CSV table of C-alpha atoms in Angstrom, one decimal:
chain,number,residue,atom,x,y,z
M,30,UNK,CA,-30.6,-14.0,-25.3
M,31,UNK,CA,-28.9,-17.3,-26.4
M,32,UNK,CA,-27.7,-15.6,-29.6
M,33,UNK,CA,-26.3,-12.6,-27.7
M,34,UNK,CA,-24.5,-14.9,-25.2
M,35,UNK,CA,-23.1,-17.0,-28.0
M,36,UNK,CA,-21.8,-13.9,-29.8
M,37,UNK,CA,-20.2,-12.6,-26.6
M,38,UNK,CA,-18.5,-15.9,-25.9
M,39,UNK,CA,-17.2,-16.1,-29.5
M,40,UNK,CA,-15.9,-12.6,-29.2
M,41,UNK,CA,-13.9,-13.4,-26.1
M,42,UNK,CA,-12.5,-16.6,-27.6
M,43,UNK,CA,-11.6,-14.7,-30.9
M,44,UNK,CA,-10.1,-11.9,-28.9
M,45,UNK,CA,-7.9,-14.2,-26.9
M,46,UNK,CA,-7.0,-16.4,-29.8
M,47,UNK,CA,-3.7,-14.7,-30.9
M,48,UNK,CA,-2.3,-14.9,-27.5
M,49,UNK,CA,-2.8,-18.7,-27.4
M,50,UNK,CA,-1.3,-19.0,-30.9
M,51,UNK,CA,2.0,-17.4,-29.9
M,52,UNK,CA,4.9,-19.7,-29.1
M,53,UNK,CA,5.3,-20.5,-25.4
M,54,UNK,CA,7.8,-18.2,-23.6
M,55,UNK,CA,10.7,-19.6,-21.6
M,56,UNK,CA,9.2,-19.7,-18.2
M,57,UNK,CA,11.5,-20.2,-15.2
M,58,UNK,CA,10.0,-22.6,-12.8
M,59,UNK,CA,12.1,-21.3,-9.9
M,60,UNK,CA,11.0,-17.7,-10.5
M,61,UNK,CA,7.4,-18.8,-10.9
M,62,UNK,CA,7.4,-20.8,-7.7
M,63,UNK,CA,8.9,-18.0,-5.7
M,64,UNK,CA,6.4,-15.5,-7.1
M,65,UNK,CA,3.4,-17.8,-6.2
M,66,UNK,CA,4.8,-17.9,-2.6
M,67,UNK,CA,5.4,-14.2,-2.5
M,68,UNK,CA,1.9,-13.5,-3.7
M,69,UNK,CA,0.5,-15.6,-0.9
M,70,UNK,CA,2.7,-13.8,1.6
M,71,UNK,CA,1.4,-10.4,0.5
M,72,UNK,CA,-2.2,-11.5,0.7
M,73,UNK,CA,-1.4,-12.7,4.2
M,74,UNK,CA,-0.4,-9.1,5.1
M,75,UNK,CA,-4.1,-8.0,4.7
M,76,UNK,CA,-5.9,-11.0,5.9
M,77,UNK,CA,-5.1,-11.7,8.7
M,78,UNK,CA,-2.1,-9.5,9.2
M,79,UNK,CA,-3.5,-5.9,8.9
M,80,UNK,CA,-6.9,-7.0,10.1
M,81,UNK,CA,-5.4,-8.2,13.4
M,82,UNK,CA,-3.0,-5.3,13.7
M,83,UNK,CA,-5.8,-2.8,13.4
M,84,UNK,CA,-8.4,-4.9,15.1
M,85,UNK,CA,-6.4,-5.1,18.3
M,86,UNK,CA,-6.0,-1.3,18.5
M,87,UNK,CA,-9.6,-0.3,18.3
M,88,UNK,CA,-12.1,-0.5,21.2
M,89,UNK,CA,-13.7,-3.9,21.8
M,90,UNK,CA,-17.1,-3.0,20.3
M,91,UNK,CA,-15.5,-2.2,17.0
M,92,UNK,CA,-13.1,-5.1,16.5
M,93,UNK,CA,-15.4,-7.2,14.2
M,94,UNK,CA,-16.2,-4.1,12.1
M,95,UNK,CA,-12.5,-3.5,11.7
M,96,UNK,CA,-11.7,-7.1,10.7
M,97,UNK,CA,-14.7,-7.0,8.3
M,98,UNK,CA,-13.4,-3.9,6.6
M,99,UNK,CA,-10.1,-5.6,5.7
M,100,UNK,CA,-11.9,-8.8,4.6
M,101,UNK,CA,-14.5,-6.9,2.4
M,102,UNK,CA,-11.8,-4.7,0.9
M,103,UNK,CA,-9.9,-7.8,-0.2
M,104,UNK,CA,-12.9,-9.2,-2.0
M,105,UNK,CA,-14.0,-5.9,-3.6
M,106,UNK,CA,-10.6,-4.8,-4.8
M,107,UNK,CA,-9.9,-8.3,-6.2
M,108,UNK,CA,-12.9,-7.9,-8.5
M,109,UNK,CA,-12.1,-4.3,-9.4
M,110,UNK,CA,-8.5,-5.3,-10.3
M,111,UNK,CA,-9.8,-8.2,-12.5
M,112,UNK,CA,-12.4,-6.0,-14.3
M,113,UNK,CA,-10.4,-2.8,-14.9
M,114,UNK,CA,-7.7,-2.0,-12.4
M,115,UNK,CA,-4.9,-4.2,-13.8
M,116,UNK,CA,-5.6,-2.9,-17.3
M,117,UNK,CA,-5.5,0.7,-16.3
M,118,UNK,CA,-2.3,0.2,-14.3
M,119,UNK,CA,-0.2,-2.2,-16.3
M,120,UNK,CA,-1.0,-1.9,-20.0
M,121,UNK,CA,0.6,0.6,-22.4
M,122,UNK,CA,-1.3,3.9,-22.7
M,123,UNK,CA,-0.5,7.5,-22.0
M,124,UNK,CA,2.1,8.6,-19.5
M,125,UNK,CA,-0.8,9.0,-16.9
M,126,UNK,CA,-3.1,6.0,-17.5
M,127,UNK,CA,-3.0,2.6,-19.1
M,128,UNK,CA,-5.4,1.3,-21.8
M,129,UNK,CA,-8.2,-1.2,-21.8
M,130,UNK,CA,-6.6,-4.1,-23.6
M,131,UNK,CA,-6.8,-6.3,-20.4
M,132,UNK,CA,-10.3,-5.2,-19.3
M,133,UNK,CA,-11.9,-8.3,-17.6
M,134,UNK,CA,-8.4,-9.8,-18.2
M,135,UNK,CA,-9.3,-10.4,-21.8
M,136,UNK,CA,-6.4,-11.7,-23.8
M,137,UNK,CA,-4.7,-13.2,-20.7
M,138,UNK,CA,-3.7,-16.8,-21.5
M,139,UNK,CA,-1.6,-19.5,-19.9
M,140,UNK,CA,1.3,-18.6,-22.2
M,141,UNK,CA,1.2,-14.8,-21.5
M,142,UNK,CA,4.4,-13.8,-19.8
M,143,UNK,CA,5.9,-11.0,-17.8
M,144,UNK,CA,9.7,-11.6,-17.8
M,145,UNK,CA,10.2,-15.2,-16.8
M,146,UNK,CA,6.9,-15.7,-15.0
M,147,UNK,CA,3.3,-16.3,-16.3
M,148,UNK,CA,1.3,-13.1,-16.5
M,149,UNK,CA,-1.4,-14.7,-14.4
M,150,UNK,CA,1.0,-14.8,-11.5
M,151,UNK,CA,2.1,-11.2,-12.1
M,152,UNK,CA,-1.6,-10.2,-12.2
M,153,UNK,CA,-2.2,-11.8,-8.8
M,154,UNK,CA,1.0,-10.5,-7.3
M,155,UNK,CA,0.0,-6.9,-8.2
M,156,UNK,CA,-3.6,-7.6,-7.1
M,157,UNK,CA,-2.2,-8.2,-3.6
M,158,UNK,CA,-0.7,-4.7,-3.6
M,159,UNK,CA,-3.9,-3.2,-4.8
M,160,UNK,CA,-5.8,-5.0,-2.0
M,161,UNK,CA,-3.6,-3.9,0.9
M,162,UNK,CA,-3.4,-0.2,-0.1
M,163,UNK,CA,-7.0,0.8,0.6
M,164,UNK,CA,-7.1,-1.5,3.6
M,165,UNK,CA,-4.3,0.6,5.1
M,166,UNK,CA,-6.5,3.7,4.8
M,167,UNK,CA,-9.1,2.3,7.1
M,168,UNK,CA,-6.8,2.9,10.1
M,169,UNK,CA,-7.2,6.7,9.7
M,170,UNK,CA,-11.0,6.7,10.1
M,171,UNK,CA,-11.5,3.7,12.5
M,172,UNK,CA,-14.6,3.7,14.6
M,173,UNK,CA,-16.7,6.0,12.5
M,174,UNK,CA,-17.3,5.3,8.8
M,175,UNK,CA,-20.4,3.6,7.3
M,176,UNK,CA,-19.7,0.2,5.8
M,177,UNK,CA,-21.6,1.1,2.6
M,178,UNK,CA,-19.5,4.2,2.3
M,179,UNK,CA,-16.3,2.3,2.8
M,180,UNK,CA,-17.2,-0.2,0.0
M,181,UNK,CA,-18.1,2.6,-2.5
M,182,UNK,CA,-15.0,4.6,-1.5
M,183,UNK,CA,-12.8,1.5,-2.0
M,184,UNK,CA,-14.0,0.9,-5.5
M,185,UNK,CA,-13.8,4.5,-6.7
M,186,UNK,CA,-10.4,5.1,-5.0
M,187,UNK,CA,-8.9,2.0,-6.5
M,188,UNK,CA,-9.8,3.0,-10.0
M,189,UNK,CA,-9.2,6.8,-9.8
M,190,UNK,CA,-6.2,6.9,-7.5
M,191,UNK,CA,-4.4,3.6,-7.1
M,192,UNK,CA,-4.4,2.4,-10.7
M,193,UNK,CA,-3.1,5.7,-12.2
M,194,UNK,CA,-0.3,6.1,-9.7
M,195,UNK,CA,0.7,2.5,-10.2
M,196,UNK,CA,0.9,3.2,-13.9
M,197,UNK,CA,3.0,6.3,-13.4
M,198,UNK,CA,5.7,4.5,-11.4
M,199,UNK,CA,5.7,0.9,-12.5
M,200,UNK,CA,4.6,0.7,-16.2
M,201,UNK,CA,7.1,1.3,-18.9
M,202,UNK,CA,5.1,4.2,-20.4
M,203,UNK,CA,4.3,5.8,-17.1
M,204,UNK,CA,5.7,9.3,-16.8
M,205,UNK,CA,7.5,8.8,-13.5
M,206,UNK,CA,9.0,5.5,-14.8
M,207,UNK,CA,10.3,7.4,-17.8
M,208,UNK,CA,11.8,10.0,-15.6
M,209,UNK,CA,13.7,7.2,-13.7
M,210,UNK,CA,11.8,7.1,-10.4
M,211,UNK,CA,13.0,4.5,-7.9
M,212,UNK,CA,10.1,2.8,-6.2
M,213,UNK,CA,11.0,-0.9,-5.9
M,214,UNK,CA,7.9,-2.1,-4.0
M,215,UNK,CA,5.5,0.8,-3.4
M,216,UNK,CA,6.8,3.7,-1.4
M,217,UNK,CA,4.8,6.1,-3.5
M,218,UNK,CA,2.2,3.7,-5.0
M,219,UNK,CA,1.2,2.0,-1.7
M,220,UNK,CA,2.4,3.9,1.4
M,221,UNK,CA,2.4,7.6,0.5
M,222,UNK,CA,-0.8,7.0,-1.5
M,223,UNK,CA,-2.5,5.3,1.5
M,224,UNK,CA,-1.1,7.7,4.1
M,225,UNK,CA,-2.2,10.8,2.3
M,226,UNK,CA,-5.7,9.3,1.5
M,227,UNK,CA,-6.0,8.4,5.2
M,228,UNK,CA,-5.1,12.0,6.3
M,229,UNK,CA,-7.7,13.5,3.9
M,230,UNK,CA,-10.3,11.0,5.1
M,231,UNK,CA,-9.6,11.7,8.7
M,232,UNK,CA,-10.0,15.5,8.1
M,233,UNK,CA,-13.1,15.2,5.9
M,234,UNK,CA,-14.9,12.7,8.2
M,235,UNK,CA,-13.9,14.5,11.4
M,236,UNK,CA,-12.8,13.4,14.8
M,237,UNK,CA,-14.2,10.6,16.8
M,238,UNK,CA,-16.7,11.7,19.4
M,239,UNK,CA,-14.7,12.6,22.6
M,240,UNK,CA,-11.4,12.9,20.8
M,241,UNK,CA,-8.9,14.0,22.2
M,242,UNK,CA,-10.3,14.4,25.7
M,243,UNK,CA,-11.4,10.7,26.2
M,244,UNK,CA,-8.9,7.9,26.1
M,245,UNK,CA,-9.2,5.5,23.1
M,246,UNK,CA,-7.1,2.6,24.4
M,247,UNK,CA,-6.4,-0.6,22.4
M,248,UNK,CA,-8.7,-3.4,23.6
M,249,UNK,CA,-6.2,-6.2,22.9
M,250,UNK,CA,-2.6,-5.6,22.0
M,251,UNK,CA,-2.0,-9.3,21.8
M,252,UNK,CA,-4.0,-9.3,18.5
M,253,UNK,CA,-1.9,-6.3,17.3
M,254,UNK,CA,1.4,-8.0,18.0
M,255,UNK,CA,0.2,-11.1,16.1
M,256,UNK,CA,-1.0,-8.9,13.3
M,257,UNK,CA,2.3,-7.0,13.2
M,258,UNK,CA,4.2,-10.3,13.1
M,259,UNK,CA,2.1,-11.4,10.1
M,260,UNK,CA,2.9,-8.1,8.4
M,261,UNK,CA,6.6,-8.5,9.0
M,262,UNK,CA,6.7,-12.0,7.5
M,263,UNK,CA,4.4,-11.0,4.7
M,264,UNK,CA,6.6,-8.1,3.9
M,265,UNK,CA,9.3,-10.5,2.7
M,266,UNK,CA,7.0,-11.4,-0.1
M,267,UNK,CA,6.1,-7.7,-0.6
M,268,UNK,CA,9.7,-6.5,-1.1
M,269,UNK,CA,11.7,-9.5,-2.1
M,270,UNK,CA,8.9,-10.6,-4.5
M,271,UNK,CA,9.1,-7.3,-6.3
M,272,UNK,CA,12.3,-8.5,-7.9
M,273,UNK,CA,10.1,-10.8,-9.9
M,274,UNK,CA,12.9,-13.4,-9.9
M,275,UNK,CA,14.3,-15.9,-7.4
M,276,UNK,CA,17.8,-14.3,-7.6
M,277,UNK,CA,20.4,-12.2,-5.9
M,278,UNK,CA,18.3,-9.0,-6.0
M,279,UNK,CA,15.5,-10.7,-4.1
M,280,UNK,CA,18.0,-11.9,-1.6
M,281,UNK,CA,19.3,-8.4,-1.0
M,282,UNK,CA,15.8,-7.0,-0.7
M,283,UNK,CA,15.0,-9.7,1.8
M,284,UNK,CA,18.0,-8.8,4.0
M,285,UNK,CA,17.4,-5.0,3.7
M,286,UNK,CA,13.7,-5.5,4.7
M,287,UNK,CA,14.6,-7.3,7.9
M,288,UNK,CA,17.4,-5.0,8.9
M,289,UNK,CA,15.4,-1.9,8.4
M,290,UNK,CA,12.4,-3.2,10.4
M,291,UNK,CA,14.7,-4.2,13.3
M,292,UNK,CA,16.5,-0.9,13.3
M,293,UNK,CA,13.3,1.1,13.2
M,294,UNK,CA,11.7,-0.8,16.0
M,295,UNK,CA,14.7,-0.1,18.3
M,296,UNK,CA,15.0,3.5,17.3
M,297,UNK,CA,11.3,4.1,18.0
M,298,UNK,CA,11.6,2.4,21.4
M,299,UNK,CA,14.7,4.4,22.2
M,300,UNK,CA,13.0,7.7,21.6
M,301,UNK,CA,9.8,6.6,23.4
M,302,UNK,CA,11.9,5.3,26.4
M,303,UNK,CA,13.8,8.6,26.6
M,304,UNK,CA,10.7,10.9,26.3
M,305,UNK,CA,8.1,8.8,28.2
M,306,UNK,CA,10.1,6.7,30.5
M,307,UNK,CA,8.9,3.3,29.3
M,308,UNK,CA,9.2,1.4,26.0
M,309,UNK,CA,5.8,0.2,25.0
M,310,UNK,CA,4.6,-2.9,23.1
M,311,UNK,CA,2.6,-0.7,20.8
M,312,UNK,CA,5.6,1.5,20.2
M,313,UNK,CA,7.8,-1.6,19.3
M,314,UNK,CA,5.4,-3.0,16.7
M,315,UNK,CA,4.6,0.5,15.3
M,316,UNK,CA,8.4,1.1,14.9
M,317,UNK,CA,8.8,-2.2,13.1
M,318,UNK,CA,6.0,-1.4,10.7
M,319,UNK,CA,7.6,2.1,10.1
M,320,UNK,CA,10.9,0.5,9.1
M,321,UNK,CA,9.1,-1.9,6.8
M,322,UNK,CA,7.3,1.0,5.2
M,323,UNK,CA,10.4,3.1,4.7
M,324,UNK,CA,12.5,0.3,3.2
M,325,UNK,CA,9.8,-0.6,0.7
M,326,UNK,CA,10.8,1.8,-2.1
M,327,UNK,CA,14.5,1.1,-1.4
M,328,UNK,CA,14.7,-2.6,-0.9
M,329,UNK,CA,16.0,-3.5,-4.3
M,330,UNK,CA,18.4,-0.6,-4.5
M,331,UNK,CA,20.3,-0.4,-1.2
M,332,UNK,CA,22.9,-2.5,0.6
M,333,UNK,CA,22.5,-3.6,4.3
M,334,UNK,CA,24.3,-0.4,5.5
M,335,UNK,CA,21.8,1.8,3.7
M,336,UNK,CA,18.9,-0.3,5.0
M,337,UNK,CA,20.2,0.2,8.6
M,338,UNK,CA,20.4,3.9,8.2
M,339,UNK,CA,16.9,4.1,6.6
M,340,UNK,CA,15.4,2.0,9.4
M,341,UNK,CA,17.0,4.1,12.2
M,342,UNK,CA,15.8,7.3,10.6
M,343,UNK,CA,12.3,6.0,9.9
M,344,UNK,CA,11.7,4.9,13.5
M,345,UNK,CA,12.6,8.3,14.9
M,346,UNK,CA,10.7,10.4,12.2
M,347,UNK,CA,7.6,8.2,12.3
M,348,UNK,CA,7.4,8.4,16.1
M,349,UNK,CA,7.3,12.2,15.6
M,350,UNK,CA,4.6,11.8,12.9
M,351,UNK,CA,2.4,9.5,15.0
M,352,UNK,CA,2.6,11.6,18.2
M,353,UNK,CA,3.6,15.2,17.9
M,354,UNK,CA,2.4,15.9,14.4
M,355,UNK,CA,-1.2,14.9,14.7
M,356,UNK,CA,-1.6,16.5,18.1
M,357,UNK,CA,-0.1,19.7,16.8
M,358,UNK,CA,-2.6,20.0,14.0
M,359,UNK,CA,-5.5,18.3,15.7
M,360,UNK,CA,-6.6,15.8,13.1
M,361,UNK,CA,-7.8,12.3,14.3
M,362,UNK,CA,-5.7,9.8,12.5
M,363,UNK,CA,-7.1,7.0,14.6
M,364,UNK,CA,-4.4,4.3,14.1
M,365,UNK,CA,-1.7,6.4,12.7
M,366,UNK,CA,-2.1,5.6,9.0
M,367,UNK,CA,-0.5,8.9,7.9
M,368,UNK,CA,1.9,9.0,10.8
M,369,UNK,CA,3.4,5.6,9.8
M,370,UNK,CA,2.6,5.0,6.2
M,371,UNK,CA,2.5,8.6,4.9
M,372,UNK,CA,5.5,9.9,6.8
M,373,UNK,CA,7.4,6.6,6.5
M,374,UNK,CA,6.7,6.4,2.8
M,375,UNK,CA,8.0,9.9,2.2
M,376,UNK,CA,11.1,9.3,4.3
M,377,UNK,CA,11.8,6.0,2.4
M,378,UNK,CA,11.2,7.5,-1.1
M,379,UNK,CA,13.6,10.4,-0.4
M,380,UNK,CA,16.3,8.3,1.2
M,381,UNK,CA,16.1,5.9,-1.7
M,382,UNK,CA,17.4,8.7,-3.8
M,383,UNK,CA,20.3,9.1,-1.5
M,384,UNK,CA,21.4,5.5,-0.8
M,385,UNK,CA,20.5,3.6,-4.0
M,386,UNK,CA,23.5,1.9,-5.7
M,387,UNK,CA,23.9,0.6,-9.2
M,388,UNK,CA,25.6,-2.6,-8.0
M,389,UNK,CA,22.5,-3.6,-6.2
M,390,UNK,CA,20.0,-2.3,-8.7
M,391,UNK,CA,21.7,-4.1,-11.6
M,392,UNK,CA,22.8,-7.2,-9.7
M,393,UNK,CA,21.1,-9.4,-12.2
M,394,UNK,CA,21.7,-7.3,-15.3
M,395,UNK,CA,18.0,-6.6,-15.5
M,396,UNK,CA,17.7,-3.0,-14.3
M,397,UNK,CA,15.2,-1.3,-16.6
M,398,UNK,CA,15.3,2.4,-16.8
M,399,UNK,CA,15.7,4.8,-19.8
M,400,UNK,CA,18.4,6.6,-17.8
M,401,UNK,CA,20.4,3.4,-17.1
M,402,UNK,CA,21.5,3.0,-20.8
M,403,UNK,CA,24.4,5.4,-20.1
M,404,UNK,CA,27.4,3.3,-19.2
M,405,UNK,CA,28.6,5.9,-16.7
M,406,UNK,CA,25.2,6.1,-15.0
M,407,UNK,CA,25.1,6.3,-11.2
M,408,UNK,CA,22.0,5.8,-9.2
M,409,UNK,CA,21.8,7.7,-5.9
M,410,UNK,CA,23.2,10.8,-4.2
M,411,UNK,CA,25.7,8.6,-2.4
M,412,UNK,CA,27.2,7.7,-5.8
M,413,UNK,CA,27.2,11.3,-7.0
M,414,UNK,CA,23.8,11.6,-8.6
M,415,UNK,CA,22.0,14.6,-7.2
M,416,UNK,CA,19.4,14.4,-10.0
M,417,UNK,CA,18.0,11.2,-8.6
M,418,UNK,CA,17.0,12.9,-5.3
M,419,UNK,CA,15.2,15.5,-7.4
M,420,UNK,CA,13.3,12.8,-9.3
M,421,UNK,CA,12.2,11.3,-6.0
M,422,UNK,CA,11.0,14.6,-4.7
M,423,UNK,CA,8.9,15.1,-7.9
M,424,UNK,CA,7.4,11.7,-7.5
M,425,UNK,CA,6.5,12.3,-3.8
M,426,UNK,CA,5.0,15.7,-4.6
M,427,UNK,CA,3.0,14.4,-7.6
M,428,UNK,CA,1.7,11.4,-5.6
M,429,UNK,CA,0.6,13.6,-2.7
M,430,UNK,CA,-1.1,16.1,-5.0
M,431,UNK,CA,-3.1,13.7,-7.1
M,432,UNK,CA,-4.0,11.5,-4.1
M,433,UNK,CA,-5.1,14.4,-2.0
M,434,UNK,CA,-7.3,16.0,-4.6
M,435,UNK,CA,-8.9,12.8,-6.0
M,436,UNK,CA,-9.5,11.4,-2.5
M,437,UNK,CA,-11.2,14.7,-1.3
M,438,UNK,CA,-13.5,14.7,-4.4
M,439,UNK,CA,-14.4,11.0,-3.9
M,440,UNK,CA,-15.2,11.5,-0.2
M,441,UNK,CA,-17.3,14.6,-0.8
M,442,UNK,CA,-19.2,12.8,-3.6
M,443,UNK,CA,-20.0,9.8,-1.4
M,444,UNK,CA,-21.0,12.1,1.5
M,445,UNK,CA,-23.4,13.8,-0.9
M,446,UNK,CA,-24.9,10.5,-2.1
M,447,UNK,CA,-25.1,8.2,0.9
M,448,UNK,CA,-23.2,9.9,3.8
M,449,UNK,CA,-19.8,9.0,5.1
M,450,UNK,CA,-20.2,8.8,8.9
M,451,UNK,CA,-22.4,6.7,11.2
M,452,UNK,CA,-24.6,8.6,13.6
M,453,UNK,CA,-23.6,9.5,17.1
M,454,UNK,CA,-25.5,6.7,18.8
M,455,UNK,CA,-24.0,4.1,16.5
M,456,UNK,CA,-20.5,5.4,17.2
M,457,UNK,CA,-21.1,5.3,21.0
M,458,UNK,CA,-22.6,1.8,21.0
M,459,UNK,CA,-20.1,0.4,18.5
M,460,UNK,CA,-20.1,-0.6,14.9
M,461,UNK,CA,-20.1,-4.3,15.5
M,462,UNK,CA,-23.7,-4.5,16.6
M,463,UNK,CA,-25.1,-1.5,14.7
M,464,UNK,CA,-23.6,-2.4,11.3
M,465,UNK,CA,-23.1,-6.1,11.4
M,466,UNK,CA,-25.5,-7.4,14.2
M,467,UNK,CA,-22.6,-9.2,15.9
M,468,UNK,CA,-20.3,-8.6,18.9
M,469,UNK,CA,-17.3,-10.1,20.6
M,470,UNK,CA,-18.4,-11.8,23.8
C-alpha cells in the first residue's frame, strides 16, 4: 500500500511539474482581487440567497429541507467540479465536450493563468456557477423529492448536462462558441439549462398532492425578500465578474444588471396591479429576479438603453410564464423555476442577439470570437447583423433539446434505482421531520 501511494504521489508531482517550471505570467492584482470578490458574491447567491428565497416560499414544514437542498448541492457540486466537471467544461476537446487534462485539478499550479488572473481563481469562479444552476432546479419540485434522489440527480446532471453545455458556449473549442454565440454570464448555460431541467423534473415527478385545488401559500415572505436581496447583490459578481477583468466592460455589465432588474420588477408589478388589482411583494421580488435572469447573457454586450428594454420585456413575459403558462398546461412548477429562469433565459438570449453592440463587447479590445476578426463585423440585429439572432436561436434550441433529453433520462434512471418522490404521508407531514428529523418551532 505504501509503495502504491508513493507511486501515485510521485505521478501527481511529475504530472504537475511542467506547469510549475513555466515562467510566471503577468498577473494583474486588480483583476485578481475583483475576481476573488466576484466569486464570493456568486457563492452568496446560493447560500444564503437562493436558500432563503426558496425557503420563504414553501410551507413551514418544508423550509429546513429546502435550505438543506441548497446547502448540500453547494457541497456536492463543488467536489464534482473539482474531480471532473471543470475539466469536462473548460479544457480543449471536441466541440461537444472537454478533455480530462484537469481531472482532480491535476496540473493546476499557482502560476497557471487564465488571462490576467490565476487559474485557481477562474476555477472557483466557474465553480460558483456550477453550484447555483442545479440549486435553481429545486424550485420546480419543491415539497416532494427524496433527499437521496436529489443528491444523485445533482451529481449526474452536473456531469452530463451542465459541463457539456458550459463547454459548448464558453470554451474556445466549443461548437457554439465557434459559431459566435453571445452568452456573457449564463443565459443558456445557467438559466435556460436550469429552467428546462426544472420543467422536465416537475412533469416526471408529478404534481404536489392537492395541487391546484389546495392553496400552497408562502410561509414567510420576509425570508424570500431577504433572499431576493442577496441574489440581487450577488448578481453583480455573477454578471460583472464574467468580464474577468476590473475594467470598463465590468462596469457596463454592473450598470446593465441593476437597470434591467429594476425595470423588470416594475413591469411585473404594473401588469400584476392591472390584472389583479394589487401589486404583491412576491410579484416585486419575482420580477426583479426575472430581470436579472434576462440580462445575464446580455450584460457585457448591451448599453443601458438595451438593458432597460430587456428588463421591461422580461418582467412582462416572465409574469405570463409564471402564471398563465403553467396553469394552461397543468404542470406544477412549484416556485416558478421554468417560468422565471427558463422563460427569462430564453427572452434574454434572444434579445442579446438584437441589442448587442460591438462598442460594448470590445470596450477593452479583448472580445474573443472567430467572427470578430472581420474589421467590418457588427454584433446584434440593432447594428444590422441578422445572423447573430439566428445563432442565438440555434443556441437556445440546442440547449433546450440536450437538457430536456438528458434530464429525462437521468430522472427515469434514478426513479428506477431508488425512487424520486417521497410517499404521500411524508409529503403531508412535511420533509423537515420525515427526512431530516428537525422542524422549525
